[in-house]
């Protein structure tokens, strides 16, 4: 953290020396979540959500915060629009651009410039996640995970739910916290349930992120939330189709 802080400072100082700080959009973002179980290498929010801090003097109000949902694919269209271009006029060569693009072959993402300028407080209706254990260090031979979330609900699809899920967190000797979890699971039913749910998962997981932000209570079989599941699953499948993602078949092609 200290080293990264130094690097950010050096980058900002470089911009200042060029006298371009008032005309530079400075973006700080991060990779995935922490390397604890239920976080990194999963499609839970603690693994998918990242930091995003943007500085643009005279344009973005200092200290302002938004709950608008954005994805990495929205960054390029946003920067293009901020620079005066029309991102909807670009041809990415990939069909299935979102509504609002001038053609079907625009960017997968959309500009959220209005959010940055304080003209809008929302952006995406849905965000998506993709994960696989195939090819990762000490991962399962193949355990694909796909997800979609709205502002309130998250649906996770585990196509190969009949297989065990694993990654380096459960096998590397230096990760002593996992060993402590397994030891505690011998006598603590709550810990045992957490350890078990990390290894063995159902085909579908549905979470109410307002009531359960850490996604620990699966409501996929709750009849009261059947409408939420019925809304999210077709959207997830449509997004996968647009991305050329055939689920297990795509996973098995990965090296």
PDB file of C-alpha atoms in Angstrom:
ATOM      1  CA  UNK A   1       0.000   0.000   0.000  1.00  0.00           C
ATOM      2  CA  UNK A   2       2.845   2.374   0.865  1.00  0.00           C
ATOM      3  CA  UNK A   3       4.588   1.674  -2.438  1.00  0.00           C
ATOM      4  CA  UNK A   4       1.411   2.176  -4.418  1.00  0.00           C
ATOM      5  CA  UNK A   5       0.719   5.429  -2.578  1.00  0.00           C
ATOM      6  CA  UNK A   6       4.208   6.622  -3.580  1.00  0.00           C
ATOM      7  CA  UNK A   7       3.577   5.693  -7.210  1.00  0.00           C
ATOM      8  CA  UNK A   8       0.244   7.540  -7.297  1.00  0.00           C
ATOM      9  CA  UNK A   9       1.967  10.585  -5.826  1.00  0.00           C
ATOM     10  CA  UNK A  10       4.709  10.446  -8.450  1.00  0.00           C
ATOM     11  CA  UNK A  11       2.151  10.172 -11.247  1.00  0.00           C
ATOM     12  CA  UNK A  12       0.173  13.148  -9.920  1.00  0.00           C
ATOM     13  CA  UNK A  13       3.379  15.166  -9.527  1.00  0.00           C
ATOM     14  CA  UNK A  14       4.286  14.363 -13.143  1.00  0.00           C
ATOM     15  CA  UNK A  15       0.938  15.711 -14.309  1.00  0.00           C
ATOM     16  CA  UNK A  16       1.439  18.835 -12.183  1.00  0.00           C
ATOM     17  CA  UNK A  17       4.918  19.467 -13.627  1.00  0.00           C
ATOM     18  CA  UNK A  18       3.399  19.374 -17.094  1.00  0.00           C
ATOM     19  CA  UNK A  19       0.921  22.038 -15.939  1.00  0.00           C
ATOM     20  CA  UNK A  20      -1.912  19.836 -17.178  1.00  0.00           C
ATOM     21  CA  UNK A  21      -3.487  18.965 -13.829  1.00  0.00           C
ATOM     22  CA  UNK A  22      -6.565  21.101 -14.507  1.00  0.00           C
ATOM     23  CA  UNK A  23      -7.154  19.377 -17.821  1.00  0.00           C
ATOM     24  CA  UNK A  24      -6.388  15.794 -16.807  1.00  0.00           C
ATOM     25  CA  UNK A  25      -8.829  13.090 -15.753  1.00  0.00           C
ATOM     26  CA  UNK A  26      -7.010  11.086 -13.090  1.00  0.00           C
ATOM     27  CA  UNK A  27      -8.490   7.647 -12.415  1.00  0.00           C
ATOM     28  CA  UNK A  28      -7.625   5.360  -9.532  1.00  0.00           C
ATOM     29  CA  UNK A  29      -9.180   1.904  -9.665  1.00  0.00           C
ATOM     30  CA  UNK A  30      -8.298  -1.537  -8.384  1.00  0.00           C
ATOM     31  CA  UNK A  31      -8.356  -5.164  -9.387  1.00  0.00           C
ATOM     32  CA  UNK A  32     -10.599  -7.703  -7.607  1.00  0.00           C
ATOM     33  CA  UNK A  33     -11.356  -7.994  -3.901  1.00  0.00           C
ATOM     34  CA  UNK A  34      -9.189  -9.340  -1.103  1.00  0.00           C
ATOM     35  CA  UNK A  35      -7.655 -12.811  -1.168  1.00  0.00           C
ATOM     36  CA  UNK A  36      -9.935 -14.316   1.458  1.00  0.00           C
ATOM     37  CA  UNK A  37     -12.524 -17.036   0.814  1.00  0.00           C
ATOM     38  CA  UNK A  38     -15.796 -15.680  -0.586  1.00  0.00           C
ATOM     39  CA  UNK A  39     -13.867 -12.729  -2.052  1.00  0.00           C
ATOM     40  CA  UNK A  40     -11.183 -12.857  -4.760  1.00  0.00           C
ATOM     41  CA  UNK A  41     -11.645 -15.674  -7.312  1.00  0.00           C
ATOM     42  CA  UNK A  42     -15.434 -15.692  -6.889  1.00  0.00           C
ATOM     43  CA  UNK A  43     -18.396 -13.793  -8.301  1.00  0.00           C
ATOM     44  CA  UNK A  44     -19.541 -12.555  -4.899  1.00  0.00           C
ATOM     45  CA  UNK A  45     -19.564  -8.779  -4.530  1.00  0.00           C
ATOM     46  CA  UNK A  46     -16.588  -8.866  -2.179  1.00  0.00           C
ATOM     47  CA  UNK A  47     -14.642 -10.332  -5.086  1.00  0.00           C
ATOM     48  CA  UNK A  48     -16.111  -8.364  -7.989  1.00  0.00           C
ATOM     49  CA  UNK A  49     -16.479  -4.858  -6.606  1.00  0.00           C
ATOM     50  CA  UNK A  50     -13.489  -2.585  -7.050  1.00  0.00           C
ATOM     51  CA  UNK A  51     -12.369   0.859  -5.980  1.00  0.00           C
ATOM     52  CA  UNK A  52     -13.031   3.712  -8.411  1.00  0.00           C
ATOM     53  CA  UNK A  53     -11.917   7.266  -7.615  1.00  0.00           C
ATOM     54  CA  UNK A  54     -11.871   9.884 -10.370  1.00  0.00           C
ATOM     55  CA  UNK A  55     -10.432  13.410 -10.180  1.00  0.00           C
ATOM     56  CA  UNK A  56     -11.232  16.036 -12.798  1.00  0.00           C
ATOM     57  CA  UNK A  57     -10.757  19.604 -11.530  1.00  0.00           C
ATOM     58  CA  UNK A  58     -13.588  21.969 -12.379  1.00  0.00           C
ATOM     59  CA  UNK A  59     -15.776  19.127 -13.635  1.00  0.00           C
ATOM     60  CA  UNK A  60     -16.216  16.584 -10.842  1.00  0.00           C
ATOM     61  CA  UNK A  61     -17.307  17.989  -7.493  1.00  0.00           C
ATOM     62  CA  UNK A  62     -14.612  17.137  -4.928  1.00  0.00           C
ATOM     63  CA  UNK A  63     -15.755  14.577  -2.363  1.00  0.00           C
ATOM     64  CA  UNK A  64     -18.870  13.616  -4.307  1.00  0.00           C
ATOM     65  CA  UNK A  65     -20.026   9.991  -4.144  1.00  0.00           C
ATOM     66  CA  UNK A  66     -22.449   8.015  -6.296  1.00  0.00           C
ATOM     67  CA  UNK A  67     -24.208   4.666  -6.039  1.00  0.00           C
ATOM     68  CA  UNK A  68     -24.377   4.348  -9.826  1.00  0.00           C
ATOM     69  CA  UNK A  69     -23.272   0.926 -11.042  1.00  0.00           C
ATOM     70  CA  UNK A  70     -20.538   0.970 -13.688  1.00  0.00           C
ATOM     71  CA  UNK A  71     -18.177  -1.611 -15.200  1.00  0.00           C
ATOM     72  CA  UNK A  72     -14.672  -1.486 -16.641  1.00  0.00           C
ATOM     73  CA  UNK A  73     -16.115  -1.571 -20.165  1.00  0.00           C
ATOM     74  CA  UNK A  74     -17.740   1.812 -19.477  1.00  0.00           C
ATOM     75  CA  UNK A  75     -14.410   3.587 -18.922  1.00  0.00           C
ATOM     76  CA  UNK A  76     -13.306   3.964 -22.567  1.00  0.00           C
ATOM     77  CA  UNK A  77     -16.652   5.361 -23.835  1.00  0.00           C
ATOM     78  CA  UNK A  78     -16.660   7.781 -20.881  1.00  0.00           C
ATOM     79  CA  UNK A  79     -13.170   9.087 -21.662  1.00  0.00           C
ATOM     80  CA  UNK A  80     -14.024   9.451 -25.356  1.00  0.00           C
ATOM     81  CA  UNK A  81     -17.100  11.527 -24.569  1.00  0.00           C
ATOM     82  CA  UNK A  82     -15.167  13.609 -22.041  1.00  0.00           C
ATOM     83  CA  UNK A  83     -12.624  14.360 -24.784  1.00  0.00           C
ATOM     84  CA  UNK A  84     -15.380  15.555 -27.114  1.00  0.00           C
ATOM     85  CA  UNK A  85     -16.003  12.441 -29.207  1.00  0.00           C
ATOM     86  CA  UNK A  86     -19.273  10.551 -29.619  1.00  0.00           C
ATOM     87  CA  UNK A  87     -18.644   6.992 -28.326  1.00  0.00           C
ATOM     88  CA  UNK A  88     -21.855   5.733 -29.900  1.00  0.00           C
ATOM     89  CA  UNK A  89     -20.366   6.329 -33.361  1.00  0.00           C
ATOM     90  CA  UNK A  90     -17.438   3.935 -32.926  1.00  0.00           C
ATOM     91  CA  UNK A  91     -17.478   0.484 -34.491  1.00  0.00           C
ATOM     92  CA  UNK A  92     -15.966  -2.133 -32.186  1.00  0.00           C
ATOM     93  CA  UNK A  93     -16.606  -4.904 -34.683  1.00  0.00           C
ATOM     94  CA  UNK A  94     -18.566  -6.824 -32.064  1.00  0.00           C
ATOM     95  CA  UNK A  95     -22.372  -7.039 -32.475  1.00  0.00           C
ATOM     96  CA  UNK A  96     -24.786  -6.548 -29.620  1.00  0.00           C
ATOM     97  CA  UNK A  97     -23.984  -3.028 -28.438  1.00  0.00           C
ATOM     98  CA  UNK A  98     -26.264  -1.730 -25.666  1.00  0.00           C
ATOM     99  CA  UNK A  99     -29.306   0.392 -26.319  1.00  0.00           C
ATOM    100  CA  UNK A 100     -28.266   3.940 -27.076  1.00  0.00           C
ATOM    101  CA  UNK A 101     -25.509   3.098 -29.533  1.00  0.00           C
ATOM    102  CA  UNK A 102     -25.767   4.441 -33.048  1.00  0.00           C
ATOM    103  CA  UNK A 103     -25.098   0.977 -34.462  1.00  0.00           C
ATOM    104  CA  UNK A 104     -25.263  -2.630 -33.346  1.00  0.00           C
ATOM    105  CA  UNK A 105     -21.472  -2.874 -33.357  1.00  0.00           C
ATOM    106  CA  UNK A 106     -20.571  -0.224 -30.811  1.00  0.00           C
ATOM    107  CA  UNK A 107     -18.833  -0.639 -27.473  1.00  0.00           C
ATOM    108  CA  UNK A 108     -20.067  -3.143 -24.902  1.00  0.00           C
ATOM    109  CA  UNK A 109     -19.960  -0.281 -22.400  1.00  0.00           C
ATOM    110  CA  UNK A 110     -21.680   3.090 -22.230  1.00  0.00           C
ATOM    111  CA  UNK A 111     -20.381   6.469 -21.128  1.00  0.00           C
ATOM    112  CA  UNK A 112     -21.206   7.478 -17.558  1.00  0.00           C
ATOM    113  CA  UNK A 113     -20.014  11.056 -18.070  1.00  0.00           C
ATOM    114  CA  UNK A 114     -23.339  12.438 -16.802  1.00  0.00           C
ATOM    115  CA  UNK A 115     -22.745  10.625 -13.510  1.00  0.00           C
ATOM    116  CA  UNK A 116     -19.302  12.195 -13.168  1.00  0.00           C
ATOM    117  CA  UNK A 117     -20.686  15.650 -13.906  1.00  0.00           C
ATOM    118  CA  UNK A 118     -23.472  15.238 -11.358  1.00  0.00           C
ATOM    119  CA  UNK A 119     -26.202  15.237 -13.995  1.00  0.00           C
ATOM    120  CA  UNK A 120     -27.306  11.655 -13.252  1.00  0.00           C
ATOM    121  CA  UNK A 121     -27.292   9.414 -10.189  1.00  0.00           C
ATOM    122  CA  UNK A 122     -27.684   6.066 -11.957  1.00  0.00           C
ATOM    123  CA  UNK A 123     -26.098   4.307 -14.918  1.00  0.00           C
ATOM    124  CA  UNK A 124     -26.337   0.549 -15.377  1.00  0.00           C
ATOM    125  CA  UNK A 125     -29.439  -1.470 -14.580  1.00  0.00           C
ATOM    126  CA  UNK A 126     -27.342  -4.662 -14.435  1.00  0.00           C
ATOM    127  CA  UNK A 127     -23.675  -5.589 -13.990  1.00  0.00           C
ATOM    128  CA  UNK A 128     -22.111  -8.953 -14.822  1.00  0.00           C
ATOM    129  CA  UNK A 129     -19.376 -11.226 -13.515  1.00  0.00           C
ATOM    130  CA  UNK A 130     -17.333 -14.102 -14.943  1.00  0.00           C
ATOM    131  CA  UNK A 131     -14.998 -16.500 -13.187  1.00  0.00           C
ATOM    132  CA  UNK A 132     -13.360 -19.862 -13.793  1.00  0.00           C
ATOM    133  CA  UNK A 133     -11.036 -22.094 -11.818  1.00  0.00           C
ATOM    134  CA  UNK A 134      -9.730 -23.652 -15.040  1.00  0.00           C
ATOM    135  CA  UNK A 135      -6.035 -22.964 -15.374  1.00  0.00           C
ATOM    136  CA  UNK A 136      -5.636 -20.989 -12.162  1.00  0.00           C
ATOM    137  CA  UNK A 137      -3.160 -22.069  -9.484  1.00  0.00           C
ATOM    138  CA  UNK A 138      -4.495 -25.120  -7.628  1.00  0.00           C
ATOM    139  CA  UNK A 139      -7.948 -24.513  -9.043  1.00  0.00           C
ATOM    140  CA  UNK A 140     -10.620 -27.092  -9.812  1.00  0.00           C
ATOM    141  CA  UNK A 141     -10.222 -28.618 -13.316  1.00  0.00           C
ATOM    142  CA  UNK A 142     -13.231 -26.570 -14.398  1.00  0.00           C
ATOM    143  CA  UNK A 143     -15.662 -24.610 -12.247  1.00  0.00           C
ATOM    144  CA  UNK A 144     -17.305 -21.829 -14.245  1.00  0.00           C
ATOM    145  CA  UNK A 145     -19.245 -19.102 -12.452  1.00  0.00           C
ATOM    146  CA  UNK A 146     -21.407 -16.408 -14.046  1.00  0.00           C
ATOM    147  CA  UNK A 147     -23.326 -13.646 -12.277  1.00  0.00           C
ATOM    148  CA  UNK A 148     -25.669 -10.726 -12.773  1.00  0.00           C
ATOM    149  CA  UNK A 149     -26.769  -8.138 -10.252  1.00  0.00           C
ATOM    150  CA  UNK A 150     -29.279  -5.324 -10.148  1.00  0.00           C
ATOM    151  CA  UNK A 151     -29.209  -2.580  -7.549  1.00  0.00           C
ATOM    152  CA  UNK A 152     -30.747  -5.002  -5.048  1.00  0.00           C
ATOM    153  CA  UNK A 153     -30.438  -8.630  -6.149  1.00  0.00           C
ATOM    154  CA  UNK A 154     -27.530 -10.829  -7.284  1.00  0.00           C
ATOM    155  CA  UNK A 155     -28.012 -14.078  -9.206  1.00  0.00           C
ATOM    156  CA  UNK A 156     -25.074 -16.479  -9.522  1.00  0.00           C
ATOM    157  CA  UNK A 157     -25.103 -19.449 -11.889  1.00  0.00           C
ATOM    158  CA  UNK A 158     -22.746 -22.381 -11.259  1.00  0.00           C
ATOM    159  CA  UNK A 159     -23.065 -24.588 -14.386  1.00  0.00           C
ATOM    160  CA  UNK A 160     -20.881 -27.352 -12.904  1.00  0.00           C
ATOM    161  CA  UNK A 161     -22.269 -27.223  -9.397  1.00  0.00           C
ATOM    162  CA  UNK A 162     -21.882 -31.001  -9.079  1.00  0.00           C
ATOM    163  CA  UNK A 163     -18.094 -30.535  -8.975  1.00  0.00           C
ATOM    164  CA  UNK A 164     -16.113 -29.276  -5.950  1.00  0.00           C
ATOM    165  CA  UNK A 165     -14.864 -25.682  -6.015  1.00  0.00           C
ATOM    166  CA  UNK A 166     -11.282 -25.026  -4.996  1.00  0.00           C
ATOM    167  CA  UNK A 167      -8.415 -22.597  -5.477  1.00  0.00           C
ATOM    168  CA  UNK A 168      -5.069 -21.709  -3.961  1.00  0.00           C
ATOM    169  CA  UNK A 169      -6.631 -20.371  -0.754  1.00  0.00           C
ATOM    170  CA  UNK A 170      -7.405 -23.886   0.455  1.00  0.00           C
ATOM    171  CA  UNK A 171      -4.139 -25.477  -0.586  1.00  0.00           C
ATOM    172  CA  UNK A 172      -1.311 -23.032   0.085  1.00  0.00           C
ATOM    173  CA  UNK A 173       0.318 -23.663   3.449  1.00  0.00           C
ATOM    174  CA  UNK A 174       0.936 -19.983   4.110  1.00  0.00           C
ATOM    175  CA  UNK A 175      -2.810 -19.261   4.196  1.00  0.00           C
ATOM    176  CA  UNK A 176      -3.099 -20.261   7.816  1.00  0.00           C
ATOM    177  CA  UNK A 177      -6.529 -18.701   8.237  1.00  0.00           C
ATOM    178  CA  UNK A 178      -8.075 -21.445   6.057  1.00  0.00           C
ATOM    179  CA  UNK A 179      -6.518 -24.135   8.238  1.00  0.00           C
ATOM    180  CA  UNK A 180      -7.963 -22.390  11.277  1.00  0.00           C
ATOM    181  CA  UNK A 181     -11.399 -22.349   9.633  1.00  0.00           C
ATOM    182  CA  UNK A 182     -11.232 -26.091   8.976  1.00  0.00           C
ATOM    183  CA  UNK A 183     -10.156 -26.731  12.547  1.00  0.00           C
ATOM    184  CA  UNK A 184     -12.949 -24.563  13.956  1.00  0.00           C
ATOM    185  CA  UNK A 185     -15.475 -26.309  11.682  1.00  0.00           C
ATOM    186  CA  UNK A 186     -14.958 -29.509  13.654  1.00  0.00           C
ATOM    187  CA  UNK A 187     -16.806 -28.042  16.627  1.00  0.00           C
ATOM    188  CA  UNK A 188     -18.573 -24.914  15.320  1.00  0.00           C
ATOM    189  CA  UNK A 189     -21.628 -25.540  13.128  1.00  0.00           C
ATOM    190  CA  UNK A 190     -21.641 -21.986  11.753  1.00  0.00           C
ATOM    191  CA  UNK A 191     -18.022 -22.215  10.602  1.00  0.00           C
ATOM    192  CA  UNK A 192     -18.654 -25.697   9.211  1.00  0.00           C
ATOM    193  CA  UNK A 193     -21.514 -24.331   7.120  1.00  0.00           C
ATOM    194  CA  UNK A 194     -19.295 -21.544   5.759  1.00  0.00           C
ATOM    195  CA  UNK A 195     -16.475 -23.936   4.854  1.00  0.00           C
ATOM    196  CA  UNK A 196     -18.908 -26.340   3.208  1.00  0.00           C
ATOM    197  CA  UNK A 197     -20.668 -23.629   1.166  1.00  0.00           C
ATOM    198  CA  UNK A 198     -17.324 -22.494  -0.242  1.00  0.00           C
ATOM    199  CA  UNK A 199     -16.476 -25.964  -1.564  1.00  0.00           C
ATOM    200  CA  UNK A 200     -19.955 -27.114  -2.566  1.00  0.00           C
ATOM    201  CA  UNK A 201     -22.466 -24.798  -4.213  1.00  0.00           C
ATOM    202  CA  UNK A 202     -25.923 -25.176  -5.762  1.00  0.00           C
ATOM    203  CA  UNK A 203     -26.608 -24.425  -9.399  1.00  0.00           C
ATOM    204  CA  UNK A 204     -28.210 -21.083  -8.551  1.00  0.00           C
ATOM    205  CA  UNK A 205     -27.560 -18.595  -5.791  1.00  0.00           C
ATOM    206  CA  UNK A 206     -29.797 -15.567  -5.259  1.00  0.00           C
ATOM    207  CA  UNK A 207     -29.034 -12.863  -2.721  1.00  0.00           C
ATOM    208  CA  UNK A 208     -30.854  -9.799  -1.440  1.00  0.00           C
ATOM    209  CA  UNK A 209     -27.928  -7.397  -1.294  1.00  0.00           C
ATOM    210  CA  UNK A 210     -29.790  -4.874   0.834  1.00  0.00           C
ATOM    211  CA  UNK A 211     -30.501  -7.352   3.614  1.00  0.00           C
ATOM    212  CA  UNK A 212     -27.487  -9.607   3.018  1.00  0.00           C
ATOM    213  CA  UNK A 213     -24.577  -7.613   1.510  1.00  0.00           C
ATOM    214  CA  UNK A 214     -22.042 -10.406   2.135  1.00  0.00           C
ATOM    215  CA  UNK A 215     -24.187 -12.965   0.272  1.00  0.00           C
ATOM    216  CA  UNK A 216     -24.425 -15.611   2.969  1.00  0.00           C
ATOM    217  CA  UNK A 217     -28.143 -16.487   2.729  1.00  0.00           C
ATOM    218  CA  UNK A 218     -29.095 -18.131  -0.567  1.00  0.00           C
ATOM    219  CA  UNK A 219     -32.701 -17.322  -1.503  1.00  0.00           C
ATOM    220  CA  UNK A 220     -32.757 -19.027  -4.912  1.00  0.00           C
ATOM    221  CA  UNK A 221     -35.525 -21.426  -3.829  1.00  0.00           C
ATOM    222  CA  UNK A 222     -37.569 -18.809  -1.986  1.00  0.00           C
ATOM    223  CA  UNK A 223     -40.936 -18.556  -3.798  1.00  0.00           C
ATOM    224  CA  UNK A 224     -41.226 -14.923  -2.702  1.00  0.00           C
ATOM    225  CA  UNK A 225     -38.247 -14.068  -4.916  1.00  0.00           C
ATOM    226  CA  UNK A 226     -39.244 -16.153  -7.930  1.00  0.00           C
ATOM    227  CA  UNK A 227     -39.907 -12.954  -9.892  1.00  0.00           C
ATOM    228  CA  UNK A 228     -36.409 -11.642  -9.184  1.00  0.00           C
ATOM    229  CA  UNK A 229     -34.852 -14.873 -10.422  1.00  0.00           C
ATOM    230  CA  UNK A 230     -37.121 -14.904 -13.472  1.00  0.00           C
ATOM    231  CA  UNK A 231     -35.995 -11.365 -14.296  1.00  0.00           C
ATOM    232  CA  UNK A 232     -32.260 -11.885 -13.870  1.00  0.00           C
ATOM    233  CA  UNK A 233     -31.622 -15.304 -15.426  1.00  0.00           C
ATOM    234  CA  UNK A 234     -32.784 -14.440 -18.987  1.00  0.00           C
ATOM    235  CA  UNK A 235     -30.765 -11.210 -18.818  1.00  0.00           C
ATOM    236  CA  UNK A 236     -27.659 -13.165 -17.806  1.00  0.00           C
ATOM    237  CA  UNK A 237     -28.126 -15.696 -20.595  1.00  0.00           C
ATOM    238  CA  UNK A 238     -28.701 -12.955 -23.172  1.00  0.00           C
ATOM    239  CA  UNK A 239     -25.505 -11.185 -22.071  1.00  0.00           C
ATOM    240  CA  UNK A 240     -23.526 -14.422 -22.284  1.00  0.00           C
ATOM    241  CA  UNK A 241     -24.832 -15.019 -25.802  1.00  0.00           C
ATOM    242  CA  UNK A 242     -23.806 -11.524 -26.883  1.00  0.00           C
ATOM    243  CA  UNK A 243     -20.351 -12.136 -25.424  1.00  0.00           C
ATOM    244  CA  UNK A 244     -19.984 -15.463 -27.237  1.00  0.00           C
ATOM    245  CA  UNK A 245     -19.955 -17.269 -23.888  1.00  0.00           C
ATOM    246  CA  UNK A 246     -21.363 -20.800 -24.187  1.00  0.00           C
ATOM    247  CA  UNK A 247     -20.763 -21.642 -20.536  1.00  0.00           C
ATOM    248  CA  UNK A 248     -19.201 -25.073 -20.011  1.00  0.00           C
ATOM    249  CA  UNK A 249     -18.349 -25.437 -23.712  1.00  0.00           C
ATOM    250  CA  UNK A 250     -16.435 -22.162 -23.605  1.00  0.00           C
ATOM    251  CA  UNK A 251     -14.706 -23.165 -20.378  1.00  0.00           C
ATOM    252  CA  UNK A 252     -13.405 -26.401 -21.867  1.00  0.00           C
ATOM    253  CA  UNK A 253     -11.778 -24.508 -24.740  1.00  0.00           C
ATOM    254  CA  UNK A 254      -9.721 -22.457 -22.302  1.00  0.00           C
ATOM    255  CA  UNK A 255      -6.114 -23.509 -21.753  1.00  0.00           C
TER     256      UNK A 255
END
